[in-house]
PDB file of C-alpha atoms in Angstrom:
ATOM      1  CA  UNK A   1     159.798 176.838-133.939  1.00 50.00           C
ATOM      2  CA  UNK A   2     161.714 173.678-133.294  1.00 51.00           C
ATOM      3  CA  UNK A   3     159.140 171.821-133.068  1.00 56.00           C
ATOM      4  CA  UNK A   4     157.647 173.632-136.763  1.00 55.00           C
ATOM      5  CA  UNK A   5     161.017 172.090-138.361  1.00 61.00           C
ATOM      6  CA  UNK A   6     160.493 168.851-136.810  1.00 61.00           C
ATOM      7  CA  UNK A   7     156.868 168.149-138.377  1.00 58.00           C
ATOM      8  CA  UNK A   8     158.086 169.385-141.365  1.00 61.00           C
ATOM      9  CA  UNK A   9     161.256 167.196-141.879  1.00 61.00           C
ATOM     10  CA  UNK A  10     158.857 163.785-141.014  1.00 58.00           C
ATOM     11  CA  UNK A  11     156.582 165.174-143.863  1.00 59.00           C
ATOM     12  CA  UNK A  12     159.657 165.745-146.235  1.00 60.00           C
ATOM     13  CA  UNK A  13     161.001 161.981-145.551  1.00 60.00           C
ATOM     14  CA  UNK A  14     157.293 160.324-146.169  1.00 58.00           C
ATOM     15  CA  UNK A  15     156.764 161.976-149.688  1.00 51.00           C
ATOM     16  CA  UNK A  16     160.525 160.447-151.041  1.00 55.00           C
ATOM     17  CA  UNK A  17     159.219 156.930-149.428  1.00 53.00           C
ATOM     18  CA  UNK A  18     155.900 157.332-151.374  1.00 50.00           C
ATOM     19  CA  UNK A  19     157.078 158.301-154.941  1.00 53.00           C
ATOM     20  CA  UNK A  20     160.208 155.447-154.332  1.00 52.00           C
ATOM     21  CA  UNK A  21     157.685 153.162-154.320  1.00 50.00           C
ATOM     22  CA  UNK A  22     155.675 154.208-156.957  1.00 55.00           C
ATOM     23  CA  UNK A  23     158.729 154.421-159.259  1.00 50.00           C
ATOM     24  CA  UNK A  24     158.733 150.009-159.016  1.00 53.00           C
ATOM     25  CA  UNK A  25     157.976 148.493-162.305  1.00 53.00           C
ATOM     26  CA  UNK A  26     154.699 146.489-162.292  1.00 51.00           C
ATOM     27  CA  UNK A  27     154.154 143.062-163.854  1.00 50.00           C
ATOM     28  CA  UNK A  28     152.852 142.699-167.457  1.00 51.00           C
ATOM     29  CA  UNK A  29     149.440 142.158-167.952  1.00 49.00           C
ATOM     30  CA  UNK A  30     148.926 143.462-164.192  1.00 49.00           C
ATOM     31  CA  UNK A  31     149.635 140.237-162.738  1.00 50.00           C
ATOM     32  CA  UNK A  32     150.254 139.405-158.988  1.00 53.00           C
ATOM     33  CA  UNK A  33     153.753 137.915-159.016  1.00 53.00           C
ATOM     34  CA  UNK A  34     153.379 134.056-157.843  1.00 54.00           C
ATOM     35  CA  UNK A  35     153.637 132.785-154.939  1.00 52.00           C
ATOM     36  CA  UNK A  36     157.263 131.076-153.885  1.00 53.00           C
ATOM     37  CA  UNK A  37     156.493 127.473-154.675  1.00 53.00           C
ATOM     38  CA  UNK A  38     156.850 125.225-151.602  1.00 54.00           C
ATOM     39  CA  UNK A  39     157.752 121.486-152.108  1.00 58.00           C
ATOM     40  CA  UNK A  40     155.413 118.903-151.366  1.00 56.00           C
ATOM     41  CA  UNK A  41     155.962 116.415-148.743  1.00 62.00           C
ATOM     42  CA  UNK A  42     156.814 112.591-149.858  1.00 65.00           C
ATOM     43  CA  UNK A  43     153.570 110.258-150.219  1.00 64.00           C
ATOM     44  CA  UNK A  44     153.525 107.814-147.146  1.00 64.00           C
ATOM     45  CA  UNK A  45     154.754 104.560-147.452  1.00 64.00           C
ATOM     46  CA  UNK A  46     152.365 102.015-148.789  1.00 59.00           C
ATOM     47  CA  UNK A  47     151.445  99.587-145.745  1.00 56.00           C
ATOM     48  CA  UNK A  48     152.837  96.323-145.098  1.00 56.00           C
ATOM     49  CA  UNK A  49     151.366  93.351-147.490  1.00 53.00           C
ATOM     50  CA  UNK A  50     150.060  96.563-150.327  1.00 50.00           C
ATOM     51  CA  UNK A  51     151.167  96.463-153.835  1.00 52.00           C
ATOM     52  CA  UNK A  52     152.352  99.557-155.638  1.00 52.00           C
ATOM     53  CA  UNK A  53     150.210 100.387-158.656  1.00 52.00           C
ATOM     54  CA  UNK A  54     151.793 100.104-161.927  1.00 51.00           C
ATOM     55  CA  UNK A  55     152.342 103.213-163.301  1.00 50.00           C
ATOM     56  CA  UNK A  56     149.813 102.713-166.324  1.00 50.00           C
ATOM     57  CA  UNK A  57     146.920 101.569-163.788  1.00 45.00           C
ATOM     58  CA  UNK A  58     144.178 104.297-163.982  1.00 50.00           C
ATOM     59  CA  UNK A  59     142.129 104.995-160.893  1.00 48.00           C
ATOM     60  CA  UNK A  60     137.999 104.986-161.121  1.00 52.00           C
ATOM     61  CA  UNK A  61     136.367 107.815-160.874  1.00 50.00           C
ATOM     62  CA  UNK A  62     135.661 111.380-162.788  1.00 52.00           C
ATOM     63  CA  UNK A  63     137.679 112.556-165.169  1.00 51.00           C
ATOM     64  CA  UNK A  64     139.104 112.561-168.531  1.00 53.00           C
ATOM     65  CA  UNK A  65     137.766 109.130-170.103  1.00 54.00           C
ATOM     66  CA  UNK A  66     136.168 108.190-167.358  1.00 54.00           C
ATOM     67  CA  UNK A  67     132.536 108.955-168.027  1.00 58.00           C
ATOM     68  CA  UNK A  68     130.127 109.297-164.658  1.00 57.00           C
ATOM     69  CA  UNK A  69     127.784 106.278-164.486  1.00 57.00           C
ATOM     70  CA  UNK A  70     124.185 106.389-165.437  1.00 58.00           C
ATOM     71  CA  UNK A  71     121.755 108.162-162.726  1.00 54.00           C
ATOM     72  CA  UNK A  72     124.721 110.415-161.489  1.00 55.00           C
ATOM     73  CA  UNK A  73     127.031 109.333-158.636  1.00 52.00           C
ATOM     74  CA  UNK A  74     125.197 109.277-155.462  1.00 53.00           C
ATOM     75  CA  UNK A  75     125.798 107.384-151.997  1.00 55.00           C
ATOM     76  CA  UNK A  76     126.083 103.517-151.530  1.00 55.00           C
ATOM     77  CA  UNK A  77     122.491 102.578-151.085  1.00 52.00           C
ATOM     78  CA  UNK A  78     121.126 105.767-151.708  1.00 53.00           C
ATOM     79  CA  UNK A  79     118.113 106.115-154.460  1.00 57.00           C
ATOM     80  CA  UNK A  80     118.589 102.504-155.277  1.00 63.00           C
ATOM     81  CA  UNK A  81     115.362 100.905-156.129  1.00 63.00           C
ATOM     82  CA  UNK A  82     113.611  99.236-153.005  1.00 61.00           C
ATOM     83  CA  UNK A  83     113.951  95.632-152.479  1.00 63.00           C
ATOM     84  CA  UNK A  84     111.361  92.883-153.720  1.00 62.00           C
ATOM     85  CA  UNK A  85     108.462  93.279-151.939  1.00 58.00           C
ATOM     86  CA  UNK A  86     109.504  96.050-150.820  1.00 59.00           C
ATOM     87  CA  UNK A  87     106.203  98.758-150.116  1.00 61.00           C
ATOM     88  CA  UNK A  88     103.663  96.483-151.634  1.00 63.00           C
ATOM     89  CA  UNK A  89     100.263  95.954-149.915  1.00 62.00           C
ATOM     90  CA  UNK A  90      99.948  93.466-147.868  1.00 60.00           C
ATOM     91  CA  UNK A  91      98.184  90.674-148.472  1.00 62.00           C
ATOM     92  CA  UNK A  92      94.636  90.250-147.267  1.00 59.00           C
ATOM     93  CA  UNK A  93      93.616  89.265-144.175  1.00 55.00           C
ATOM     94  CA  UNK A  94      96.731  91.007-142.514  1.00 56.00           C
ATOM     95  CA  UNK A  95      96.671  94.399-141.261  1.00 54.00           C
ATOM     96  CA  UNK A  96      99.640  96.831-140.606  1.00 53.00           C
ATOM     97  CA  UNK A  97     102.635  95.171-138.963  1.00 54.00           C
ATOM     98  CA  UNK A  98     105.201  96.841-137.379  1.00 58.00           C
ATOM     99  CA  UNK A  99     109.161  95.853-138.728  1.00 58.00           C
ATOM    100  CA  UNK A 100     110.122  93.060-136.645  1.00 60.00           C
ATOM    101  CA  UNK A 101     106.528  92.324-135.402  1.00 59.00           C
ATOM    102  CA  UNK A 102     104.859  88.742-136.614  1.00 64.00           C
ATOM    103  CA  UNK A 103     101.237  87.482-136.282  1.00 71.00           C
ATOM    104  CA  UNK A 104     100.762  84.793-134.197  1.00 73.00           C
ATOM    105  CA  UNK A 105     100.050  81.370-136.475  1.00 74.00           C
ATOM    106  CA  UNK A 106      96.444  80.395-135.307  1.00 74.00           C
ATOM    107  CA  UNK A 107      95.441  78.004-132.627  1.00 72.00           C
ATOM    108  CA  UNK A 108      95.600  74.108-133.556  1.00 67.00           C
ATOM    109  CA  UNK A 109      92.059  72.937-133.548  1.00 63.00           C
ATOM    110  CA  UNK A 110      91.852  70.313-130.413  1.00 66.00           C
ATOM    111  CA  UNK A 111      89.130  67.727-130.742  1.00 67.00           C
ATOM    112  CA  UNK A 112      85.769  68.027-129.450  1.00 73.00           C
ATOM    113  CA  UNK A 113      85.996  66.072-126.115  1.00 80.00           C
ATOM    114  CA  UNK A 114      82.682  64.973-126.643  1.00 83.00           C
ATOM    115  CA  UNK A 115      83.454  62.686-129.209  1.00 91.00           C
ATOM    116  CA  UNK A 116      83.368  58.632-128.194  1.00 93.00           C
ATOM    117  CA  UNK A 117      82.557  59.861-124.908  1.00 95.00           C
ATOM    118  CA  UNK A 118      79.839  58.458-122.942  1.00 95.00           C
ATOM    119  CA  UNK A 119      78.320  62.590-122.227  1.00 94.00           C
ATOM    120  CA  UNK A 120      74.802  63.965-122.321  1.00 94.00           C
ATOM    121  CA  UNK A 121      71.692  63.053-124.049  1.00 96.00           C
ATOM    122  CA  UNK A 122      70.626  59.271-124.367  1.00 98.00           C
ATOM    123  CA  UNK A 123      68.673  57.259-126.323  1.00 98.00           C
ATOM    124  CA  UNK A 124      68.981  53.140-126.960  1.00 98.00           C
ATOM    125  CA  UNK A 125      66.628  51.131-129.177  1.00 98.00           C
ATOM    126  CA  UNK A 126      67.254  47.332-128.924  1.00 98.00           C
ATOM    127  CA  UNK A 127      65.529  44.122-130.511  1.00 98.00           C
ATOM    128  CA  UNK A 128      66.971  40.658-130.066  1.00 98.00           C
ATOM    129  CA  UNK A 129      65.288  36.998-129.227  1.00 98.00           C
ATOM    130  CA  UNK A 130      64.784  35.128-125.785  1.00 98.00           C
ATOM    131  CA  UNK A 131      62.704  32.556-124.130  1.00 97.00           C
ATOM    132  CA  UNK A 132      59.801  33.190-121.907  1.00 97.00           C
ATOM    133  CA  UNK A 133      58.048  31.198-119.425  1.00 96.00           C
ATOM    134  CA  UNK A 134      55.474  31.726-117.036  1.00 96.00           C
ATOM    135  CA  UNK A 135      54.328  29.993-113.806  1.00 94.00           C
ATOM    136  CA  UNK A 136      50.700  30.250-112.704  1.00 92.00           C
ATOM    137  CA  UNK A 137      49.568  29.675-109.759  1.00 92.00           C
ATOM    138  CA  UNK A 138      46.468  30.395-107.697  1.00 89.00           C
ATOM    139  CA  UNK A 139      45.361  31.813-104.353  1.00 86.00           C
ATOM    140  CA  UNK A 140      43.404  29.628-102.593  1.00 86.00           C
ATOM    141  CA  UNK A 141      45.301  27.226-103.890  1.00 81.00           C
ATOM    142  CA  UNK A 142      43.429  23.705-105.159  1.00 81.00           C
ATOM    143  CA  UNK A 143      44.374  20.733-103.637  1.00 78.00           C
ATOM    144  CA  UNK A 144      46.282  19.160-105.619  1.00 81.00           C
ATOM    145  CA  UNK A 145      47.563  22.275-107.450  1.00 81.00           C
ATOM    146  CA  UNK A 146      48.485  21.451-110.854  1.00 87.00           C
ATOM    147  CA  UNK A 147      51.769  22.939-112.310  1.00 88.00           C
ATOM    148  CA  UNK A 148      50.850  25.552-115.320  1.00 91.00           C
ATOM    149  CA  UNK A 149      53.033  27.203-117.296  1.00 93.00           C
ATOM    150  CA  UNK A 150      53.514  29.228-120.521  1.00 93.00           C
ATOM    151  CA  UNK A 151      55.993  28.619-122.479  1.00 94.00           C
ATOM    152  CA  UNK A 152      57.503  30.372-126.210  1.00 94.00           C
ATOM    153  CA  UNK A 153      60.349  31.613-128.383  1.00 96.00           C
ATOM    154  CA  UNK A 154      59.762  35.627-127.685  1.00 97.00           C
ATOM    155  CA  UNK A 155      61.040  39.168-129.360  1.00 97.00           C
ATOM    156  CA  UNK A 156      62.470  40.962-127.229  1.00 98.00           C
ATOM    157  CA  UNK A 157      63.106  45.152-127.478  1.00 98.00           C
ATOM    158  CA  UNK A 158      63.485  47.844-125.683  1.00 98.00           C
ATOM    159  CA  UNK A 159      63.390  52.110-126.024  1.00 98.00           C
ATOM    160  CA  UNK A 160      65.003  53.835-123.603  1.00 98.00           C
ATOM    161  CA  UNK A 161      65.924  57.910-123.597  1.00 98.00           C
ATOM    162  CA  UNK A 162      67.574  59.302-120.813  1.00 97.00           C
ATOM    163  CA  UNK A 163      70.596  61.981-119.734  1.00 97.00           C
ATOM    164  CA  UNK A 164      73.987  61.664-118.259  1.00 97.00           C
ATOM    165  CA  UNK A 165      74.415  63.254-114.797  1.00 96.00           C
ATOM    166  CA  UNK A 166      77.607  63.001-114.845  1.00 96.00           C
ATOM    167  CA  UNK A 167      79.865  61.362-117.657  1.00 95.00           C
ATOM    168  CA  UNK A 168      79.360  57.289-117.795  1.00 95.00           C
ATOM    169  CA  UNK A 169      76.319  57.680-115.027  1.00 97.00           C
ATOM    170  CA  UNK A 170      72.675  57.442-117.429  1.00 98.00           C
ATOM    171  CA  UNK A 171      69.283  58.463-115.727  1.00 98.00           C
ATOM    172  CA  UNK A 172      66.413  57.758-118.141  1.00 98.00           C
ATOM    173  CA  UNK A 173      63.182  56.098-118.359  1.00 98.00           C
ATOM    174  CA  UNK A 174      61.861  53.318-121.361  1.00 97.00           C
ATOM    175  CA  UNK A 175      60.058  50.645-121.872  1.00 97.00           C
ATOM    176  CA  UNK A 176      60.604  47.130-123.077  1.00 97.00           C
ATOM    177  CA  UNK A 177      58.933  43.951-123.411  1.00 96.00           C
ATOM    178  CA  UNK A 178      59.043  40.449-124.463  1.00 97.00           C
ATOM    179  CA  UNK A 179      55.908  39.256-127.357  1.00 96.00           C
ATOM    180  CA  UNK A 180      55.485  35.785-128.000  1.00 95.00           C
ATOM    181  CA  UNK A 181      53.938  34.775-131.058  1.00 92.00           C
ATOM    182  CA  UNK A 182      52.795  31.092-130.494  1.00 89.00           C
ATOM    183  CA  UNK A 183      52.644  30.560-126.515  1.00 91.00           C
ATOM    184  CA  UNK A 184      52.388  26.948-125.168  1.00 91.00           C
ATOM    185  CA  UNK A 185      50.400  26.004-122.352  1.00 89.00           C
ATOM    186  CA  UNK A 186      51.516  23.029-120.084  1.00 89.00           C
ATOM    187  CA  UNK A 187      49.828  21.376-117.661  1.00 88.00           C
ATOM    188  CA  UNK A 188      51.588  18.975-115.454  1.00 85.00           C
ATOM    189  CA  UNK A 189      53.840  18.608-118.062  1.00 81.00           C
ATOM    190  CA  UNK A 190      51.177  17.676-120.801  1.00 85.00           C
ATOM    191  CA  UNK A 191      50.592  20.316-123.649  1.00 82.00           C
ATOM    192  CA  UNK A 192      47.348  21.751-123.937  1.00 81.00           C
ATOM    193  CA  UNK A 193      45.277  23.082-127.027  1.00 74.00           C
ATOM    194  CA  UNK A 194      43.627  26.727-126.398  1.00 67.00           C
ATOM    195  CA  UNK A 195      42.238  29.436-128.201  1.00 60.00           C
ATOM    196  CA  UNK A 196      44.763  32.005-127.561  1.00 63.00           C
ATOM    197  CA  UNK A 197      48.212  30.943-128.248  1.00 80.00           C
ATOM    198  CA  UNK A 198      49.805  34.719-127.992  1.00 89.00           C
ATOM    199  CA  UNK A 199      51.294  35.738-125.082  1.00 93.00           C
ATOM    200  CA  UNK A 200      53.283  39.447-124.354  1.00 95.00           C
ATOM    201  CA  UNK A 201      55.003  41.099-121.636  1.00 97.00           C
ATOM    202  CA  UNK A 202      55.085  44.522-121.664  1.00 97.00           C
ATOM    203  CA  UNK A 203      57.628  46.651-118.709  1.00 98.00           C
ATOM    204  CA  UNK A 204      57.338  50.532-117.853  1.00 98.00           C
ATOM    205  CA  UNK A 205      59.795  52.499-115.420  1.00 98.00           C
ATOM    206  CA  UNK A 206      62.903  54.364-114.638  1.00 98.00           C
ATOM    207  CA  UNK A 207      66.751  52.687-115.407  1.00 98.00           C
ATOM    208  CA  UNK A 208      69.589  53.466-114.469  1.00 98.00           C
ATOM    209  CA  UNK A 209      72.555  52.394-117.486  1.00 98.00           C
ATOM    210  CA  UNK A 210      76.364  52.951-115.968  1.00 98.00           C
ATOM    211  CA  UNK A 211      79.845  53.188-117.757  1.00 98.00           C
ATOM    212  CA  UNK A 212      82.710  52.147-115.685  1.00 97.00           C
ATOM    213  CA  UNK A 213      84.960  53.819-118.503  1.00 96.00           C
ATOM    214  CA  UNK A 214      83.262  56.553-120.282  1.00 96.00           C
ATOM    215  CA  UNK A 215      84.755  56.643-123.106  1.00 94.00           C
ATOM    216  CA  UNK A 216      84.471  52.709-123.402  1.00 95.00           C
ATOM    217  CA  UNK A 217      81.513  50.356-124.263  1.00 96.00           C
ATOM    218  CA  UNK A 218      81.243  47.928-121.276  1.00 98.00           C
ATOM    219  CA  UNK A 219      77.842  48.799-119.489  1.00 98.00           C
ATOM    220  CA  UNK A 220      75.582  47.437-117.080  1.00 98.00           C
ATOM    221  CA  UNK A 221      71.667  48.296-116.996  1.00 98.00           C
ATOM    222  CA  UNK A 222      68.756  48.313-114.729  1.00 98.00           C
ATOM    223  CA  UNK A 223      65.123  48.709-114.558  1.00 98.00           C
ATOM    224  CA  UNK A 224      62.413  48.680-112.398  1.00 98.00           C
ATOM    225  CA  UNK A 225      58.964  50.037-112.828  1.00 97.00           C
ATOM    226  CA  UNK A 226      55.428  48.440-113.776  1.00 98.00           C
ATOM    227  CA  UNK A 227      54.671  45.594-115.758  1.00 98.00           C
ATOM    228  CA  UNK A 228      51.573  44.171-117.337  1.00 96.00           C
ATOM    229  CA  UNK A 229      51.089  40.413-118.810  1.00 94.00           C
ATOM    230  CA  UNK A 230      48.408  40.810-122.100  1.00 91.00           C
ATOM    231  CA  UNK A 231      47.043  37.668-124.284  1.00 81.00           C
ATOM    232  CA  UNK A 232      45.293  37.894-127.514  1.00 68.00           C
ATOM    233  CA  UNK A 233      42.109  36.672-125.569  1.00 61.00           C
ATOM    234  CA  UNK A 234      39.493  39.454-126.211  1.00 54.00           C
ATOM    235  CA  UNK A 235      36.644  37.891-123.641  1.00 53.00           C
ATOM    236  CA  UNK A 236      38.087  40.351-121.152  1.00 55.00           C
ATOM    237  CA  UNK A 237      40.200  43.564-120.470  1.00 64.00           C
ATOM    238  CA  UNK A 238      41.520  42.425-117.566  1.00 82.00           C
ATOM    239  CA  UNK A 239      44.915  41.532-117.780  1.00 91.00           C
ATOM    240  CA  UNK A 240      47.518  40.622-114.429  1.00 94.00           C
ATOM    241  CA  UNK A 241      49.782  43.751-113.455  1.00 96.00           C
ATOM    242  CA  UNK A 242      52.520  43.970-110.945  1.00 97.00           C
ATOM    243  CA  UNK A 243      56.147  44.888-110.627  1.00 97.00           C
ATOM    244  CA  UNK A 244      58.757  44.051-113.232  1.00 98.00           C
ATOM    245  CA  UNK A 245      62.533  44.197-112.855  1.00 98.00           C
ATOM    246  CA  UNK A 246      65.578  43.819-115.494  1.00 98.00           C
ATOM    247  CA  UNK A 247      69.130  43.656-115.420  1.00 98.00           C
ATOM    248  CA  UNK A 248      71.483  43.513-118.194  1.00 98.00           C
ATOM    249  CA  UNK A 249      75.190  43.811-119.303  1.00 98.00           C
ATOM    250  CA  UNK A 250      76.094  44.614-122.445  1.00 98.00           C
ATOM    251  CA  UNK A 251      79.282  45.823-124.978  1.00 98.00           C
ATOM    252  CA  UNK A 252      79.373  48.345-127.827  1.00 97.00           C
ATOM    253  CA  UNK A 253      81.740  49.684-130.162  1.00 97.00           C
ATOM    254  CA  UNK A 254      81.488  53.244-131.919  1.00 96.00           C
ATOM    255  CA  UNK A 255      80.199  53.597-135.487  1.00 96.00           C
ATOM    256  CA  UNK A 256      80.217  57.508-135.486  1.00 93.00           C
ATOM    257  CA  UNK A 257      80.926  60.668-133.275  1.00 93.00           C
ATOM    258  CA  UNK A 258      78.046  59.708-131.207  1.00 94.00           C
ATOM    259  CA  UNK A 259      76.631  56.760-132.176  1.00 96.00           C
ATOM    260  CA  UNK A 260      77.510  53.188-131.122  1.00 97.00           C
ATOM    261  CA  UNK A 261      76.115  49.265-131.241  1.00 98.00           C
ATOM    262  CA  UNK A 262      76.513  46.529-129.011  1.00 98.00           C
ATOM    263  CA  UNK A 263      75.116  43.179-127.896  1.00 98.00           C
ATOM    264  CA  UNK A 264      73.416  42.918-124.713  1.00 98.00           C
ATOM    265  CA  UNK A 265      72.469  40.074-122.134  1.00 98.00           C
ATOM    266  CA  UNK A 266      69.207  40.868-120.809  1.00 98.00           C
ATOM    267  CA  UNK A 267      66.957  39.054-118.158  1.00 98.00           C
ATOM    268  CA  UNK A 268      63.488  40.084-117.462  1.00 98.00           C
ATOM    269  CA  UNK A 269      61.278  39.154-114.454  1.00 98.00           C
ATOM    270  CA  UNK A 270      57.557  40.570-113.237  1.00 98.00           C
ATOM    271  CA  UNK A 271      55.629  39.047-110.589  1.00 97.00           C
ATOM    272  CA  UNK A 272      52.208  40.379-111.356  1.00 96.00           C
ATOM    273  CA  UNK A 273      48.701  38.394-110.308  1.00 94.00           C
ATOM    274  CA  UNK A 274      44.597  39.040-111.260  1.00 92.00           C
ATOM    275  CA  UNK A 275      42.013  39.088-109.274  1.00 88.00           C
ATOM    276  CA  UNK A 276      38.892  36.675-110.420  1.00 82.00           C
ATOM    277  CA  UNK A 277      35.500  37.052-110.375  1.00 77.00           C
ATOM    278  CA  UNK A 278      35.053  33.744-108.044  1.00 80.00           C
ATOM    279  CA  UNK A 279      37.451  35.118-105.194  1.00 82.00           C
ATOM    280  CA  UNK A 280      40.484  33.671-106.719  1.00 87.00           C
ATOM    281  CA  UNK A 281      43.808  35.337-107.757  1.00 90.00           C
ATOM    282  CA  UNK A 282      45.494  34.045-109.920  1.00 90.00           C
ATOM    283  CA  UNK A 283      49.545  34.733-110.217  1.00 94.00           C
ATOM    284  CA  UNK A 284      51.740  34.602-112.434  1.00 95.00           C
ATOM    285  CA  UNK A 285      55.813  34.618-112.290  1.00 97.00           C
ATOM    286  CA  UNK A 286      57.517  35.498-115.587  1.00 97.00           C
ATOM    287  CA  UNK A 287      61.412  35.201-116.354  1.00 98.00           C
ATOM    288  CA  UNK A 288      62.681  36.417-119.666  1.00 98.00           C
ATOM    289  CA  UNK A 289      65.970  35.712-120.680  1.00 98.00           C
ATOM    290  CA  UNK A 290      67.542  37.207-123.974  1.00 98.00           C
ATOM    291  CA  UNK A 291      70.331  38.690-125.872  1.00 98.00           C
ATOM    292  CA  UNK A 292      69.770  42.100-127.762  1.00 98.00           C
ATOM    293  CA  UNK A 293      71.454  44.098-130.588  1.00 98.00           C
ATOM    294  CA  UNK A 294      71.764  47.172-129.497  1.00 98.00           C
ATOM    295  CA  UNK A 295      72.295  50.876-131.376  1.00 98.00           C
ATOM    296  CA  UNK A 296      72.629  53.847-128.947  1.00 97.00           C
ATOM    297  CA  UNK A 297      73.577  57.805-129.378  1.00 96.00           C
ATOM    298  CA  UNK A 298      75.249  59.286-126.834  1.00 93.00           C
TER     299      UNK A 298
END
């Protein structure tokens, strides 16, 4: 029972709360009353070396008179158009580079080391003039033996082809010989008159042609091989044979990439000899001196 009057005395006190605060007036228009306005804090002071704004400066950006710019505002950078160049192809002969990556420039073309340098195959044609002379003697010889000789203004030329070994070293073989158009025959001195008056020496065999400097012109040249004496005397086919031997030095200066021409001492000597029908040899010592221009690739 106590407890009956309790309950109901708790209930009693919450209705009067409930209809006291119903009985409040409510604000027109069923507004929320505002919130108590709280005061701003003061603007921080401007930093040292900063000028205030005047008060009719207006600040960029939106708002009233202040129109956004064309395009929208966007970042810095952002949807800007891409620099020159910029995504264009690339221009041919290049491929895809990576940023940062550069072709290397091409190589400097070097020069052919083969060029006025004394190096591989050979070849040497030469024509110049000398003098030739030949002593004849016989074996058995008469008693006394008279002094012969041959004697003439000669052409001299030469064609030699060879290869280089190794570089200013030439290994070849050629020919060359010495013609002479109007040959003189002495005779103790005494010129005599004969039907042939054309002499020619004629020289076949291996030479050897050597560069101190390759890449200079300063040679020296050797031959040795067989060697034949001929006349314009058509009563026979035999003609005197034997060994024939030259040695030369020489100078040439380059005209081209490979070829050069020169001037070139050249002496000449064959010991050949003929056997006659009466049991006689006869020999005969030539000596050829001349000087030769020279053209050579190599």
């Amino acid at each position: 029972m106590h407890d009956l009057k309790t309950f109901l005395a708790v209930l009693s006190a919450g209705v009067l709360f409930v209809g006291a605060a119903r009985a409040q007036p409510e604000p027109a228009g069923g507004e929320t009353p505002p919130a108590p306005a709280t005061e701003a804090p003061p603007p921080p002071p401007p930093p040292s070396g900063a000028t205030e704004p005047t008060p009719n400066a207006q600040l960029p950006g939106p708002g009233p008179g202040h129109p956004p710019p064309a395009g929208g505002y966007s970042q810095p950078g952002y949807g800007q158009p891409p620099p020159p160049g910029y995504g264009q192809p690339p221009p041919p002969g290049y491929g895809y580079q990576q940023p940062g990556y550069y072709e290397p420039p091409p190589p400097v073309p070097t020069e052919d080391p083969t060029i006025h340098y004394h190096d591989g195959f050979y070849l040497r044609i030469g024509l110049g003039v000398g003098y030739f002379t030949t002593s004849v003697t016989s074996d058995p010889a008469p008693t006394p033996e008279p002094d012969v000789k041959i004697k003439g203004t000669a052409l001299v030329g030469e064609f030699l082809l060879g290869g280089t070994p190794t570089p200013g070293l030439v290994i070849g073989g050629g020919s060359m010989g010495a013609s002479v158009p109007s040959a003189k025959l002495e005779r103790d001195g005494n010129q005599v008159d004969t039907s042939s008056n054309s002499v020619a020496l004629s020289m076949l065999g291996l030479f050897v042609d050597v560069y101190p400097d390759p890449s200079a012109g300063l040679h020296f040249q050797g031959l040795i091989g067989f060697a034949q004496l001929n006349d314009n005397d058509d009563s026979t086919s035999d003609n005197p044979t034997g060994v024939g031997l030259s040695l030369a030095v020489g100078n040439e200066w380059w005209v081209g990439e490979q070829w050069g021409i020169g001037i070139m001492g050249r002496l000449m000597y064959a010991n050949t000899k003929l056997d006659l029908d009466n049991g006689i040899t006869g020999k005969y010592s030539t000596l050829v001196p001349g000087i030769l221009f020279t053209a050579t690739l190599h």
